[in-house]
CSV table of C-alpha atoms in Angstrom, one decimal:
chain,number,residue,atom,x,y,z
A,1046,UNK,CA,0.0,0.0,0.0
A,1047,UNK,CA,2.1,2.9,-1.1
A,1048,UNK,CA,1.5,6.2,0.7
A,1049,UNK,CA,2.1,9.5,-1.1
A,1050,UNK,CA,3.5,12.1,1.2
A,1051,UNK,CA,6.9,13.6,2.1
A,1052,UNK,CA,9.7,11.5,0.7
A,1053,UNK,CA,7.8,9.3,-1.6
A,1054,UNK,CA,9.3,7.8,-4.8
A,1055,UNK,CA,6.9,7.7,-7.8
A,1056,UNK,CA,7.0,4.9,-10.3
A,1057,UNK,CA,6.0,5.5,-13.9
A,1058,UNK,CA,6.1,3.5,-17.2
A,1059,UNK,CA,9.7,4.2,-18.0
A,1060,UNK,CA,9.7,2.4,-21.3
A,1061,UNK,CA,7.0,4.6,-22.6
A,1062,UNK,CA,8.7,7.6,-21.1
A,1063,UNK,CA,12.1,6.9,-22.7
A,1064,UNK,CA,10.5,6.7,-26.2
A,1065,UNK,CA,9.4,10.3,-25.9
A,1066,UNK,CA,12.5,11.6,-24.1
A,1067,UNK,CA,14.2,12.9,-27.3
A,1068,UNK,CA,11.2,14.9,-28.3
A,1069,UNK,CA,10.9,16.3,-24.8
A,1070,UNK,CA,14.5,17.6,-24.7
A,1071,UNK,CA,14.0,19.3,-28.1
A,1072,UNK,CA,11.0,21.3,-26.9
A,1073,UNK,CA,11.6,21.8,-23.2
A,1074,UNK,CA,10.6,25.2,-21.8
A,1075,UNK,CA,9.4,26.5,-18.4
A,1076,UNK,CA,5.9,27.7,-18.0
A,1077,UNK,CA,5.0,30.8,-16.0
A,1078,UNK,CA,6.7,34.0,-15.2
A,1079,UNK,CA,7.7,32.9,-11.7
A,1080,UNK,CA,9.9,30.1,-13.2
A,1081,UNK,CA,13.5,30.4,-14.3
A,1082,UNK,CA,16.6,28.3,-14.7
A,1083,UNK,CA,19.9,29.2,-13.1
A,1084,UNK,CA,22.6,27.7,-10.9
A,1085,UNK,CA,24.6,28.4,-7.8
A,1086,UNK,CA,27.6,26.9,-6.0
A,1087,UNK,CA,28.4,23.5,-7.4
A,1088,UNK,CA,25.2,23.1,-9.4
A,1089,UNK,CA,26.2,23.7,-13.0
A,1090,UNK,CA,24.7,26.6,-15.0
A,1091,UNK,CA,22.3,25.2,-17.6
A,1092,UNK,CA,21.7,28.2,-20.0
A,1093,UNK,CA,18.3,26.6,-20.8
A,1094,UNK,CA,15.4,25.0,-19.1
A,1095,UNK,CA,15.4,21.3,-18.4
A,1096,UNK,CA,11.7,20.7,-17.9
A,1097,UNK,CA,8.3,22.1,-18.2
A,1098,UNK,CA,5.9,22.8,-15.4
A,1099,UNK,CA,2.6,24.6,-14.8
A,1100,UNK,CA,1.8,25.7,-11.3
A,1101,UNK,CA,-1.7,25.4,-9.9
A,1102,UNK,CA,-2.9,27.0,-6.7
A,1103,UNK,CA,-4.8,24.6,-4.4
A,1104,UNK,CA,-5.4,26.6,-1.3
A,1105,UNK,CA,-4.3,29.3,1.1
A,1106,UNK,CA,-3.1,27.7,4.4
A,1107,UNK,CA,-1.5,29.8,7.1
A,1108,UNK,CA,1.4,28.0,8.7
A,1109,UNK,CA,1.3,25.2,6.1
A,1110,UNK,CA,3.5,22.4,7.3
A,1111,UNK,CA,2.7,18.9,5.9
A,1112,UNK,CA,1.2,17.7,2.7
A,1113,UNK,CA,0.1,14.3,1.3
A,1114,UNK,CA,-1.8,12.9,-1.7
A,1115,UNK,CA,-4.3,10.1,-1.4
A,1116,UNK,CA,-7.7,9.3,-2.9
A,1117,UNK,CA,-10.7,10.0,-0.7
A,1118,UNK,CA,-13.8,10.2,-3.0
A,1119,UNK,CA,-13.3,7.1,-5.2
A,1120,UNK,CA,-12.6,9.2,-8.2
A,1121,UNK,CA,-9.4,7.3,-9.2
A,1122,UNK,CA,-7.4,10.5,-8.8
A,1123,UNK,CA,-5.5,11.5,-5.7
A,1124,UNK,CA,-6.8,14.3,-3.5
A,1125,UNK,CA,-4.5,16.5,-1.5
A,1126,UNK,CA,-4.2,16.6,2.3
A,1127,UNK,CA,-2.5,19.4,4.2
A,1128,UNK,CA,-2.2,20.7,7.7
A,1129,UNK,CA,-1.2,23.9,9.5
A,1130,UNK,CA,1.2,23.9,12.4
A,1131,UNK,CA,-0.2,27.3,13.6
A,1132,UNK,CA,-3.9,26.8,13.4
A,1133,UNK,CA,-6.3,23.9,14.0
A,1134,UNK,CA,-6.5,23.1,10.3
A,1135,UNK,CA,-6.3,19.7,8.8
A,1136,UNK,CA,-8.0,19.7,5.5
A,1137,UNK,CA,-8.3,17.7,2.3
A,1138,UNK,CA,-8.9,19.2,-1.1
A,1139,UNK,CA,-11.0,17.4,-3.6
A,1140,UNK,CA,-9.4,16.8,-7.0
A,1141,UNK,CA,-9.8,18.6,-9.4
A,1142,UNK,CA,-11.9,21.5,-8.0
A,1143,UNK,CA,-9.7,21.7,-4.9
A,1144,UNK,CA,-12.8,22.3,-2.8
A,1145,UNK,CA,-11.6,22.3,0.9
A,1146,UNK,CA,-13.1,20.0,3.4
A,1147,UNK,CA,-12.1,19.6,7.0
A,1148,UNK,CA,-10.6,16.4,8.3
A,1149,UNK,CA,-10.7,17.8,11.9
A,1150,UNK,CA,-10.7,21.0,13.8
A,1151,UNK,CA,-10.5,19.2,17.2
A,1152,UNK,CA,-6.7,18.6,17.2
A,1153,UNK,CA,-4.3,21.5,18.0
A,1154,UNK,CA,-0.6,22.1,17.2
A,1155,UNK,CA,-0.7,19.5,14.4
A,1156,UNK,CA,2.6,18.4,13.0
A,1157,UNK,CA,2.3,15.3,10.8
A,1158,UNK,CA,-0.2,13.3,8.8
A,1159,UNK,CA,-0.1,9.9,6.9
A,1160,UNK,CA,-3.1,8.7,4.9
A,1161,UNK,CA,-3.4,4.9,4.6
A,1162,UNK,CA,-4.7,3.9,1.2
A,1163,UNK,CA,-4.2,1.6,-1.8
A,1164,UNK,CA,-4.2,3.0,-5.3
A,1165,UNK,CA,-7.6,2.7,-6.8
A,1166,UNK,CA,-9.4,2.5,-3.5
A,1167,UNK,CA,-10.6,5.3,-1.1
A,1168,UNK,CA,-8.5,6.2,1.9
A,1169,UNK,CA,-9.2,3.9,4.8
A,1170,UNK,CA,-8.1,6.5,7.3
A,1171,UNK,CA,-5.2,8.7,8.3
A,1172,UNK,CA,-2.7,8.9,11.2
A,1173,UNK,CA,-2.3,12.3,12.6
A,1174,UNK,CA,0.2,13.7,15.2
A,1175,UNK,CA,-0.8,16.7,17.3
A,1176,UNK,CA,0.1,18.6,20.5
A,1177,UNK,CA,3.7,19.3,19.2
A,1178,UNK,CA,5.8,21.6,21.4
A,1179,UNK,CA,9.5,21.4,20.8
A,1180,UNK,CA,10.4,23.6,23.8
A,1181,UNK,CA,8.4,21.4,26.1
A,1182,UNK,CA,8.8,18.0,24.6
A,1183,UNK,CA,7.2,16.2,27.5
A,1184,UNK,CA,3.9,17.7,26.4
A,1185,UNK,CA,1.5,16.4,23.8
A,1186,UNK,CA,2.8,13.9,21.3
A,1187,UNK,CA,-0.8,12.7,20.6
A,1188,UNK,CA,-1.2,10.2,17.7
A,1189,UNK,CA,-4.6,9.8,16.3
A,1190,UNK,CA,-6.4,7.5,13.9
A,1191,UNK,CA,-8.8,9.6,11.8
A,1192,UNK,CA,-11.6,7.8,9.9
A,1193,UNK,CA,-13.7,9.4,7.1
A,1194,UNK,CA,-17.1,10.6,8.1
A,1195,UNK,CA,-20.5,9.6,6.8
A,1196,UNK,CA,-20.3,12.1,4.0
A,1197,UNK,CA,-17.6,13.9,2.2
A,1198,UNK,CA,-18.4,17.1,4.1
A,1199,UNK,CA,-18.4,15.5,7.5
A,1200,UNK,CA,-15.3,15.8,9.8
A,1201,UNK,CA,-13.5,12.6,10.4
A,1202,UNK,CA,-13.7,10.7,13.7
A,1203,UNK,CA,-10.6,10.6,15.9
A,1204,UNK,CA,-9.4,7.7,18.0
A,1205,UNK,CA,-6.3,8.0,20.1
A,1206,UNK,CA,-3.6,5.6,19.0
A,1207,UNK,CA,-1.1,6.5,21.7
A,1208,UNK,CA,1.0,9.3,23.1
A,1209,UNK,CA,4.8,9.7,22.4
A,1210,UNK,CA,6.3,13.0,23.5
A,1211,UNK,CA,7.9,14.9,20.6
A,1212,UNK,CA,6.1,13.0,17.9
A,1213,UNK,CA,7.1,14.7,14.6
A,1214,UNK,CA,6.9,12.3,11.6
A,1215,UNK,CA,4.5,9.5,10.8
A,1216,UNK,CA,5.0,6.9,8.1
A,1217,UNK,CA,3.3,3.6,7.0
A,1218,UNK,CA,5.6,0.7,6.3
A,1219,UNK,CA,5.5,-3.1,5.8
A,1220,UNK,CA,8.2,-3.8,8.4
A,1221,UNK,CA,8.1,-7.6,8.3
A,1222,UNK,CA,7.1,-8.4,4.7
A,1223,UNK,CA,3.6,-9.7,5.5
A,1224,UNK,CA,1.9,-7.2,3.2
A,1225,UNK,CA,0.4,-5.4,6.2
A,1226,UNK,CA,1.1,-1.9,7.1
A,1227,UNK,CA,2.6,-0.8,10.4
A,1228,UNK,CA,2.6,2.8,11.7
A,1229,UNK,CA,6.1,4.2,12.3
A,1230,UNK,CA,6.2,7.1,14.7
A,1231,UNK,CA,9.4,9.2,14.8
A,1232,UNK,CA,9.7,11.9,17.5
A,1233,UNK,CA,12.2,14.7,16.8
A,1234,UNK,CA,13.5,14.6,20.4
A,1235,UNK,CA,12.9,12.7,23.6
A,1236,UNK,CA,10.7,13.7,26.5
A,1237,UNK,CA,12.5,16.2,28.7
A,1238,UNK,CA,14.6,17.7,25.9
A,1239,UNK,CA,15.3,21.4,26.3
A,1240,UNK,CA,16.7,24.0,23.9
A,1241,UNK,CA,19.3,24.7,22.8
A,1242,UNK,CA,20.9,21.2,22.9
A,1243,UNK,CA,17.8,18.9,22.8
A,1244,UNK,CA,20.0,16.1,24.1
A,1245,UNK,CA,17.4,13.5,25.1
A,1246,UNK,CA,17.2,10.8,22.5
A,1247,UNK,CA,14.0,10.2,20.6
A,1248,UNK,CA,12.0,7.0,21.0
A,1249,UNK,CA,11.4,5.8,17.5
A,1250,UNK,CA,8.4,3.4,17.7
A,1251,UNK,CA,6.2,1.3,15.5
A,1252,UNK,CA,2.6,0.4,16.2
A,1253,UNK,CA,0.7,-2.8,15.4
A,1254,UNK,CA,-2.6,-2.0,13.7
A,1255,UNK,CA,-5.7,-3.3,15.6
A,1256,UNK,CA,-7.0,-6.6,14.2
A,1257,UNK,CA,-10.4,-4.9,13.6
A,1258,UNK,CA,-8.8,-2.6,11.0
A,1259,UNK,CA,-6.7,-5.4,9.4
A,1260,UNK,CA,-9.8,-7.6,8.9
A,1261,UNK,CA,-12.0,-4.8,7.7
A,1262,UNK,CA,-14.3,-5.3,10.7
A,1263,UNK,CA,-15.2,-8.8,9.5
A,1264,UNK,CA,-14.7,-10.3,12.9
A,1265,UNK,CA,-17.4,-10.2,15.6
A,1266,UNK,CA,-17.1,-7.1,17.7
A,1267,UNK,CA,-16.4,-9.1,20.9
A,1268,UNK,CA,-13.3,-10.6,19.2
A,1269,UNK,CA,-12.0,-7.3,18.0
A,1270,UNK,CA,-9.3,-5.3,19.7
A,1271,UNK,CA,-9.1,-1.5,19.2
A,1272,UNK,CA,-5.7,-1.2,20.8
A,1273,UNK,CA,-2.7,-0.1,18.9
A,1274,UNK,CA,0.3,-1.8,20.5
A,1275,UNK,CA,3.6,0.1,20.5
A,1276,UNK,CA,7.1,-1.4,20.0
A,1277,UNK,CA,10.4,0.4,20.3
A,1278,UNK,CA,12.7,0.6,17.3
A,1279,UNK,CA,15.5,2.8,18.7
A,1280,UNK,CA,16.2,5.3,21.4
A,1281,UNK,CA,19.8,6.4,20.6
A,1282,UNK,CA,19.3,9.3,18.1
A,1283,UNK,CA,18.9,13.0,18.8
A,1284,UNK,CA,17.0,15.7,16.7
A,1285,UNK,CA,15.6,13.2,14.3
A,1286,UNK,CA,14.0,15.4,11.6
A,1287,UNK,CA,13.8,13.5,8.3
A,1288,UNK,CA,12.4,10.0,7.6
A,1289,UNK,CA,12.3,7.9,4.5
A,1290,UNK,CA,10.7,4.5,4.1
A,1291,UNK,CA,12.1,2.2,1.4
A,1292,UNK,CA,12.7,-1.5,0.6
A,1293,UNK,CA,16.4,-0.9,0.8
A,1294,UNK,CA,17.7,-4.3,0.0
A,1295,UNK,CA,14.8,-5.8,-2.1
A,1296,UNK,CA,13.8,-8.3,0.6
A,1297,UNK,CA,10.1,-7.5,0.5
A,1298,UNK,CA,10.1,-5.6,3.7
A,1299,UNK,CA,10.5,-1.9,4.3
A,1300,UNK,CA,13.5,-0.3,5.9
A,1301,UNK,CA,13.6,3.1,7.6
A,1302,UNK,CA,16.1,5.8,7.0
A,1303,UNK,CA,16.4,8.7,9.4
A,1304,UNK,CA,18.2,12.1,9.2
A,1305,UNK,CA,19.3,13.2,12.7
A,1306,UNK,CA,22.2,14.9,14.6
A,1307,UNK,CA,24.1,11.6,14.1
A,1308,UNK,CA,23.7,11.7,10.3
A,1309,UNK,CA,21.8,9.3,8.1
A,1310,UNK,CA,20.9,6.0,9.7
A,1311,UNK,CA,19.5,2.8,8.2
A,1312,UNK,CA,17.2,0.7,10.3
A,1313,UNK,CA,16.8,-2.9,9.1
A,1314,UNK,CA,14.6,-5.5,10.8
A,1315,UNK,CA,14.6,-9.3,11.2
A,1316,UNK,CA,12.0,-11.6,12.5
A,1317,UNK,CA,8.2,-11.3,12.3
A,1318,UNK,CA,5.4,-9.4,14.0
A,1319,UNK,CA,6.0,-8.6,17.6
A,1320,UNK,CA,9.4,-10.4,17.5
A,1321,UNK,CA,11.0,-7.8,15.2
A,1322,UNK,CA,14.7,-7.1,16.0
A,1323,UNK,CA,16.4,-4.0,14.7
A,1324,UNK,CA,19.9,-3.2,13.4
A,1325,UNK,CA,21.0,0.4,12.9
A,1326,UNK,CA,23.7,1.2,10.4
A,1327,UNK,CA,25.2,4.7,10.0
A,1328,UNK,CA,25.4,5.5,6.3
A,1329,UNK,CA,26.9,8.9,6.6
A,1330,UNK,CA,27.5,11.4,9.5
A,1331,UNK,CA,26.4,14.3,7.4
A,1332,UNK,CA,27.6,17.8,8.3
A,1333,UNK,CA,29.5,17.6,11.6
A,1334,UNK,CA,31.1,21.1,11.4
A,1335,UNK,CA,28.0,23.1,12.5
A,1336,UNK,CA,26.4,23.5,15.9
A,1337,UNK,CA,23.4,21.6,14.9
A,1338,UNK,CA,25.2,18.9,12.9
A,1339,UNK,CA,24.2,15.8,11.0
A,1340,UNK,CA,21.3,15.9,8.5
A,1341,UNK,CA,17.8,17.2,8.4
A,1342,UNK,CA,16.1,15.6,5.4
A,1343,UNK,CA,16.8,12.4,3.5
A,1344,UNK,CA,15.9,11.1,0.1
A,1345,UNK,CA,17.1,8.2,-2.0
A,1346,UNK,CA,17.4,8.0,-5.8
A,1347,UNK,CA,19.3,6.4,-8.7
A,1348,UNK,CA,21.5,7.8,-11.5
A,1349,UNK,CA,22.5,5.3,-14.2
A,1350,UNK,CA,21.4,2.5,-12.0
A,1351,UNK,CA,23.6,3.6,-9.1
A,1352,UNK,CA,22.0,4.6,-5.8
A,1353,UNK,CA,22.6,7.9,-4.2
A,1354,UNK,CA,21.5,9.7,-1.0
A,1355,UNK,CA,20.3,13.3,-1.0
A,1356,UNK,CA,20.1,15.3,2.1
A,1357,UNK,CA,19.6,18.8,3.5
A,1358,UNK,CA,22.3,19.5,6.1
A,1359,UNK,CA,22.5,20.3,8.9
A,1360,UNK,CA,19.2,20.6,10.9
A,1361,UNK,CA,17.1,23.2,9.0
A,1362,UNK,CA,20.3,23.8,7.2
A,1363,UNK,CA,21.6,25.7,4.2
A,1364,UNK,CA,23.1,22.8,2.1
A,1365,UNK,CA,21.8,20.3,-0.4
A,1366,UNK,CA,24.2,17.4,-0.4
A,1367,UNK,CA,24.5,14.3,-2.5
A,1368,UNK,CA,26.3,11.1,-1.6
A,1369,UNK,CA,26.9,9.0,-4.7
A,1370,UNK,CA,26.8,5.4,-3.6
A,1371,UNK,CA,27.0,2.7,-6.2
A,1372,UNK,CA,28.2,0.0,-3.8
A,1373,UNK,CA,26.3,1.6,-0.9
A,1374,UNK,CA,29.5,3.0,0.6
A,1375,UNK,CA,28.5,6.7,0.8
A,1376,UNK,CA,31.9,8.1,1.6
A,1377,UNK,CA,31.9,10.8,-1.1
A,1378,UNK,CA,30.1,14.0,0.0
A,1379,UNK,CA,29.1,16.6,-2.7
A,1380,UNK,CA,27.6,19.9,-1.7
A,1381,UNK,CA,25.5,20.8,-4.7
A,1382,UNK,CA,23.8,23.9,-3.2
A,1383,UNK,CA,24.7,26.1,-0.2
A,1384,UNK,CA,22.1,28.8,-0.6
A,1385,UNK,CA,19.2,27.5,1.5
A,1386,UNK,CA,17.7,29.4,4.4
A,1387,UNK,CA,15.9,26.9,6.7
A,1388,UNK,CA,15.9,24.0,4.4
A,1389,UNK,CA,12.9,21.8,5.1
A,1390,UNK,CA,11.7,19.8,2.1
A,1391,UNK,CA,13.4,17.2,-0.1
A,1392,UNK,CA,12.3,14.2,-2.3
A,1393,UNK,CA,13.8,12.3,-5.2
A,1394,UNK,CA,11.8,11.1,-8.3
A,1395,UNK,CA,12.3,10.5,-12.0
A,1396,UNK,CA,10.4,13.5,-13.3
A,1397,UNK,CA,11.3,13.3,-17.0
A,1398,UNK,CA,11.2,9.5,-17.6
A,1399,UNK,CA,14.8,9.1,-18.5
A,1400,UNK,CA,15.5,6.5,-15.8
A,1401,UNK,CA,17.5,8.9,-13.6
A,1402,UNK,CA,16.0,10.5,-10.5
A,1403,UNK,CA,15.9,14.2,-9.9
A,1404,UNK,CA,16.2,15.9,-6.5
A,1405,UNK,CA,13.4,18.3,-5.6
A,1406,UNK,CA,14.2,20.5,-2.6
A,1407,UNK,CA,13.2,23.8,-1.0
A,1408,UNK,CA,13.5,26.1,2.0
A,1409,UNK,CA,11.3,28.2,4.3
A,1410,UNK,CA,13.4,31.2,5.1
A,1411,UNK,CA,13.7,34.5,3.1
A,1412,UNK,CA,14.0,33.7,-0.6
A,1413,UNK,CA,11.4,31.0,-0.3
A,1414,UNK,CA,12.4,28.9,-3.2
A,1415,UNK,CA,11.7,25.4,-4.6
A,1416,UNK,CA,14.3,23.8,-6.9
A,1417,UNK,CA,14.8,20.8,-9.1
A,1418,UNK,CA,18.3,19.3,-9.5
A,1419,UNK,CA,19.3,17.3,-12.5
A,1420,UNK,CA,22.3,15.0,-12.6
A,1421,UNK,CA,24.8,15.9,-15.4
A,1422,UNK,CA,27.2,13.0,-15.1
A,1423,UNK,CA,27.0,9.2,-14.8
A,1424,UNK,CA,28.3,9.1,-11.2
A,1425,UNK,CA,25.8,11.5,-9.7
A,1426,UNK,CA,28.5,13.9,-8.6
A,1427,UNK,CA,27.6,16.8,-10.9
A,1428,UNK,CA,24.2,18.5,-10.8
A,1429,UNK,CA,22.5,21.5,-12.4
A,1430,UNK,CA,19.7,23.5,-10.6
A,1431,UNK,CA,16.4,24.6,-12.0
A,1432,UNK,CA,14.1,27.0,-10.2
A,1433,UNK,CA,10.6,25.8,-10.0
A,1434,UNK,CA,9.0,28.5,-7.8
A,1435,UNK,CA,10.2,31.5,-5.8
A,1436,UNK,CA,6.8,31.9,-4.2
A,1437,UNK,CA,6.9,28.6,-2.2
A,1438,UNK,CA,8.3,28.5,1.3
A,1439,UNK,CA,8.5,24.7,0.9
A,1440,UNK,CA,7.9,22.9,4.2
A,1441,UNK,CA,6.9,19.5,2.7
A,1442,UNK,CA,6.7,17.9,-0.7
A,1443,UNK,CA,4.8,14.9,-2.2
A,1444,UNK,CA,5.0,13.2,-5.6
A,1445,UNK,CA,1.8,11.9,-7.2
A,1446,UNK,CA,0.1,11.7,-10.6
A,1447,UNK,CA,-2.5,14.4,-9.8
A,1448,UNK,CA,-4.2,14.6,-13.2
A,1449,UNK,CA,-4.0,11.0,-14.3
A,1450,UNK,CA,-1.7,11.5,-17.3
A,1451,UNK,CA,0.9,9.1,-16.2
A,1452,UNK,CA,3.5,11.8,-15.3
A,1453,UNK,CA,4.7,12.4,-11.7
A,1454,UNK,CA,3.6,15.8,-10.5
A,1455,UNK,CA,4.8,17.7,-7.5
A,1456,UNK,CA,2.7,18.9,-4.5
A,1457,UNK,CA,4.1,21.4,-2.1
A,1458,UNK,CA,3.0,23.3,1.0
A,1459,UNK,CA,4.5,26.6,2.1
A,1460,UNK,CA,4.8,27.9,5.6
A,1461,UNK,CA,5.5,31.7,5.4
A,1462,UNK,CA,3.9,31.8,2.0
A,1463,UNK,CA,0.8,30.2,3.4
A,1464,UNK,CA,0.0,28.2,0.3
A,1465,UNK,CA,-0.6,24.7,-1.2
A,1466,UNK,CA,0.2,24.2,-4.9
A,1467,UNK,CA,0.6,21.4,-7.3
A,1468,UNK,CA,3.0,21.6,-10.2
A,1469,UNK,CA,1.8,19.9,-13.4
A,1470,UNK,CA,4.5,17.9,-15.2
A,1471,UNK,CA,4.5,18.7,-18.9
A,1472,UNK,CA,7.8,17.0,-19.6
A,1473,UNK,CA,7.1,14.0,-21.8
């Protein structure tokens, strides 16, 4: 059950895409006056546009923080979810009119959302984290299961899953390869952390979904349990900001990547169900020269069949960094951009159908820009930068085929720009 939200890789029909790649590169232009192509730092100057995009406004959203794409109304096209971290707003926007409907107004200080759905089917529900307070991390950390109401206009019902102080990121993952989804909850810090050091480690946790939800309520009510059972993954990392779920080694189960003060870590599990055992491997320490060191966002892509890591460094940092891997030894560190101000959003996806992944990244501070980076060599060590939007204080990104044309589109939510947009891919 793929879930489309921050850090999601989009799969397309690459054979069809490659057949039109030559035509695309002959005609590529950018659409809209807010779009331009230029480079800075180690990202090479292009002199011409690499892709074509059309921006579509979805909504105004003060304090926009998280965004996701999932189908709600059985229309076969993904709708858009977004939340505000400043106001009690968790909304979904119906595709294609983008009519706003409330998921809930009952939760405050919302910080993360994760719809659970299967392509072609309506969303079963959504995990929501609220009560976030970084300066008083022992407070809040409420994790909710939200279920759709009786009508599209009705607010969703909320059931408390659990409470983990500092809860900051939610992801669905098949952790043991049984084709069932577990909920991964990643706090940014541990209970009792205080600024400026935030030195208490975060308790990364996964929850078993209640049997009643797994069986679709087929079992008699007396035999159903509504309890979400928590299990600890790790409690050694500090300031865990970015999370990426991926089947890293092709074993049929999802692994979890984190970006934290310690750098980028890979969590792999063995065993089944409640007997899962976890191994943590440090892939790269990230930027260890700054006060808040390590990494803040993490994405994974491939260039010419070789895997690379892409990060924003350090925490809320100014750098976009690539680690060309190949043999998964990510010892080479390439800073491709050092112009960010409060970097907060990064994903990797093959946007133009050439078999190579691009990096999409943006920042929230003054300048409020969203960029696309294209690899220009076979190793993934050289990149060129394309400006997608200077009116987007990107706080979160999602990749989804919004209009059903087979192309991966980009969805973004902006914090200081208070907006939700989707960018239509006109590339091939």
